[in-house]
mmCIF file of C-alpha atoms in Angstrom:
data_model
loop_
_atom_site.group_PDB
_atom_site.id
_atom_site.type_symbol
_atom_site.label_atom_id
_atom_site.label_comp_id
_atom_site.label_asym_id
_atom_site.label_seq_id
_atom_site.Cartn_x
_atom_site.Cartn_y
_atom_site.Cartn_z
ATOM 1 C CA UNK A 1 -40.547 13.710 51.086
ATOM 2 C CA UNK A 2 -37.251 14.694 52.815
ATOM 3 C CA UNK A 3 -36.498 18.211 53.069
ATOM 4 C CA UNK A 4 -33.267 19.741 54.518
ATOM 5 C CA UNK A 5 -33.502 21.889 58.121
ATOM 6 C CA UNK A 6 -33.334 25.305 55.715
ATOM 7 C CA UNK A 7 -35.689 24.273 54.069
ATOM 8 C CA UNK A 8 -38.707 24.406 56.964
ATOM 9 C CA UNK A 9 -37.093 27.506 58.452
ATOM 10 C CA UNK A 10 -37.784 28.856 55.076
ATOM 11 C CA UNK A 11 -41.937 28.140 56.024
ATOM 12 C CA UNK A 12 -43.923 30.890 58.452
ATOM 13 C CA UNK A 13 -45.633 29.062 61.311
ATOM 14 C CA UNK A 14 -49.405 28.704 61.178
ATOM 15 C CA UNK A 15 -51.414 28.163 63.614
ATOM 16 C CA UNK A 16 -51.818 25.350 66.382
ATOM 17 C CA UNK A 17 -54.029 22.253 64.656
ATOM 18 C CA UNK A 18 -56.084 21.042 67.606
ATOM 19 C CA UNK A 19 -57.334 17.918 67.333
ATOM 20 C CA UNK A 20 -60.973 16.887 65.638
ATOM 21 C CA UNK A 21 -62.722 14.438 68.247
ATOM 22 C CA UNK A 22 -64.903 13.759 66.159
ATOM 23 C CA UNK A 23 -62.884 12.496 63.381
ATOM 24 C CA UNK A 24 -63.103 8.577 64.600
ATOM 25 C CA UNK A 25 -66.645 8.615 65.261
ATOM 26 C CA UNK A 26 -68.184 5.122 64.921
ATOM 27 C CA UNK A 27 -64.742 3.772 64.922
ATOM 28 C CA UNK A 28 -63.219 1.005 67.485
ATOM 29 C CA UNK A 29 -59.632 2.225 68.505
ATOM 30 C CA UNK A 30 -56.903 0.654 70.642
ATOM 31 C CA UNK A 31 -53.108 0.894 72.059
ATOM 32 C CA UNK A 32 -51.979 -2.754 71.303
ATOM 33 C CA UNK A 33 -55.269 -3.805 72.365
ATOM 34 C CA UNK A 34 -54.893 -2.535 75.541
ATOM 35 C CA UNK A 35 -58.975 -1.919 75.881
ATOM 36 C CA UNK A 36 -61.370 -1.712 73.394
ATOM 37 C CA UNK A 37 -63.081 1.736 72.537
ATOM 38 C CA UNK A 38 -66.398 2.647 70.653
ATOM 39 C CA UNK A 39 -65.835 6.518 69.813
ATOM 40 C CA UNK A 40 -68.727 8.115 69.995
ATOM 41 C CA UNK A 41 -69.954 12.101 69.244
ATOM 42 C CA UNK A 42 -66.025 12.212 70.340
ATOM 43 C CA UNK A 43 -66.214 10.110 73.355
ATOM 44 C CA UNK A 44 -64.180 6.828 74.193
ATOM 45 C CA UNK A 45 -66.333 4.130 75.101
ATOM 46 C CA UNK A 46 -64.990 1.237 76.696
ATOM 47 C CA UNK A 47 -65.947 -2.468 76.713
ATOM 48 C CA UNK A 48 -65.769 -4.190 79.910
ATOM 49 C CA UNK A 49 -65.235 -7.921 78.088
ATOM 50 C CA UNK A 50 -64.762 -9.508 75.116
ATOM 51 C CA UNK A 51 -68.235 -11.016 75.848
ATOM 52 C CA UNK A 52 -69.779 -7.451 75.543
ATOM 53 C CA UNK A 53 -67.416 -6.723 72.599
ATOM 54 C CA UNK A 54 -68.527 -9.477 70.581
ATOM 55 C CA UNK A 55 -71.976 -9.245 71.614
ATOM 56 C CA UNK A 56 -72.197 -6.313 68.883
ATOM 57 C CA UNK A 57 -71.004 -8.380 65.990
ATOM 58 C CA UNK A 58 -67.412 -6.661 66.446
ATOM 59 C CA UNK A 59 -64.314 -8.801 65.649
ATOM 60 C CA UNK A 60 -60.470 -7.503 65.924
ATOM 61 C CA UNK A 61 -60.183 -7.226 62.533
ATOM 62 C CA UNK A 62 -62.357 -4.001 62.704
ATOM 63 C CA UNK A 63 -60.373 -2.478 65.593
ATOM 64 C CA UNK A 64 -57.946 0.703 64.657
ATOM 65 C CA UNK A 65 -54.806 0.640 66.550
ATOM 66 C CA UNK A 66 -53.721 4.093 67.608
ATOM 67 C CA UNK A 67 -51.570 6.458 70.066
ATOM 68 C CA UNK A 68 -51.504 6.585 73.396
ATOM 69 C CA UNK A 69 -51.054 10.285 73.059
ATOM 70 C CA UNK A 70 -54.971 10.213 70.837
ATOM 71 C CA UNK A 71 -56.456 7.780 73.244
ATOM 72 C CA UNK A 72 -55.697 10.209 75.925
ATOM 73 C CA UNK A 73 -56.726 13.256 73.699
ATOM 74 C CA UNK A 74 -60.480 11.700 73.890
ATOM 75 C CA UNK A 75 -62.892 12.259 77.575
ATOM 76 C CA UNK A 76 -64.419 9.108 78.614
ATOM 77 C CA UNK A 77 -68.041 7.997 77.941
ATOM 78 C CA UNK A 78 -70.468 5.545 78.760
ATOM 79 C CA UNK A 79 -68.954 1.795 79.590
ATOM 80 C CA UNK A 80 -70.267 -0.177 76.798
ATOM 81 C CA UNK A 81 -73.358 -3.000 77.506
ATOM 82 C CA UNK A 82 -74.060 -6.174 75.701
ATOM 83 C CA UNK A 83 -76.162 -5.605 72.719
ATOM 84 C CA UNK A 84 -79.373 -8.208 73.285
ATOM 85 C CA UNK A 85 -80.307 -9.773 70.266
ATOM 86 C CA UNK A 86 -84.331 -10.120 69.689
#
């Protein structure tokens, strides 16, 4: 919905929304697959190769592409391993 510059200055400013690190948890996220990230408990964790990547059953059809600006928003974790199959 459009609404005119009035409009908002009509609305009282809340507070800041920070941002919930937790809210791609168990999700794969990339910038224009520019690395691969697992987020875990609201860390980015990064697979080395596409070797490691697929070695977890992942394909790029389950990968979320996102902002720079959220990638950065997330601390680093663990670099990802290759999952070994029994």
């Amino acid at each position: 919905i459009r609404v005119s510059t009035q409009e908002v200055d009509l609305l009282q400013m809340g507070e800041v929304m920070t941002y919930n690190k937790a809210y791609r948890n168990n999700k794969l996220i990339t910038t224009d697959y520019n690395g691969i990230y697992l987020v875990e408990n609201g860390l980015k964790r990064p697979f080395p190769s596409g070797v490691v990547f697929s070695s977890h059953g992942y394909t790029l059809a389950n990968v979320i592409r996102v902002s720079t600006q959220e990638v950065d928003l997330l601390q680093m974790g663990e670099v990802m391993t290759p999952k070994i199959n029994p």
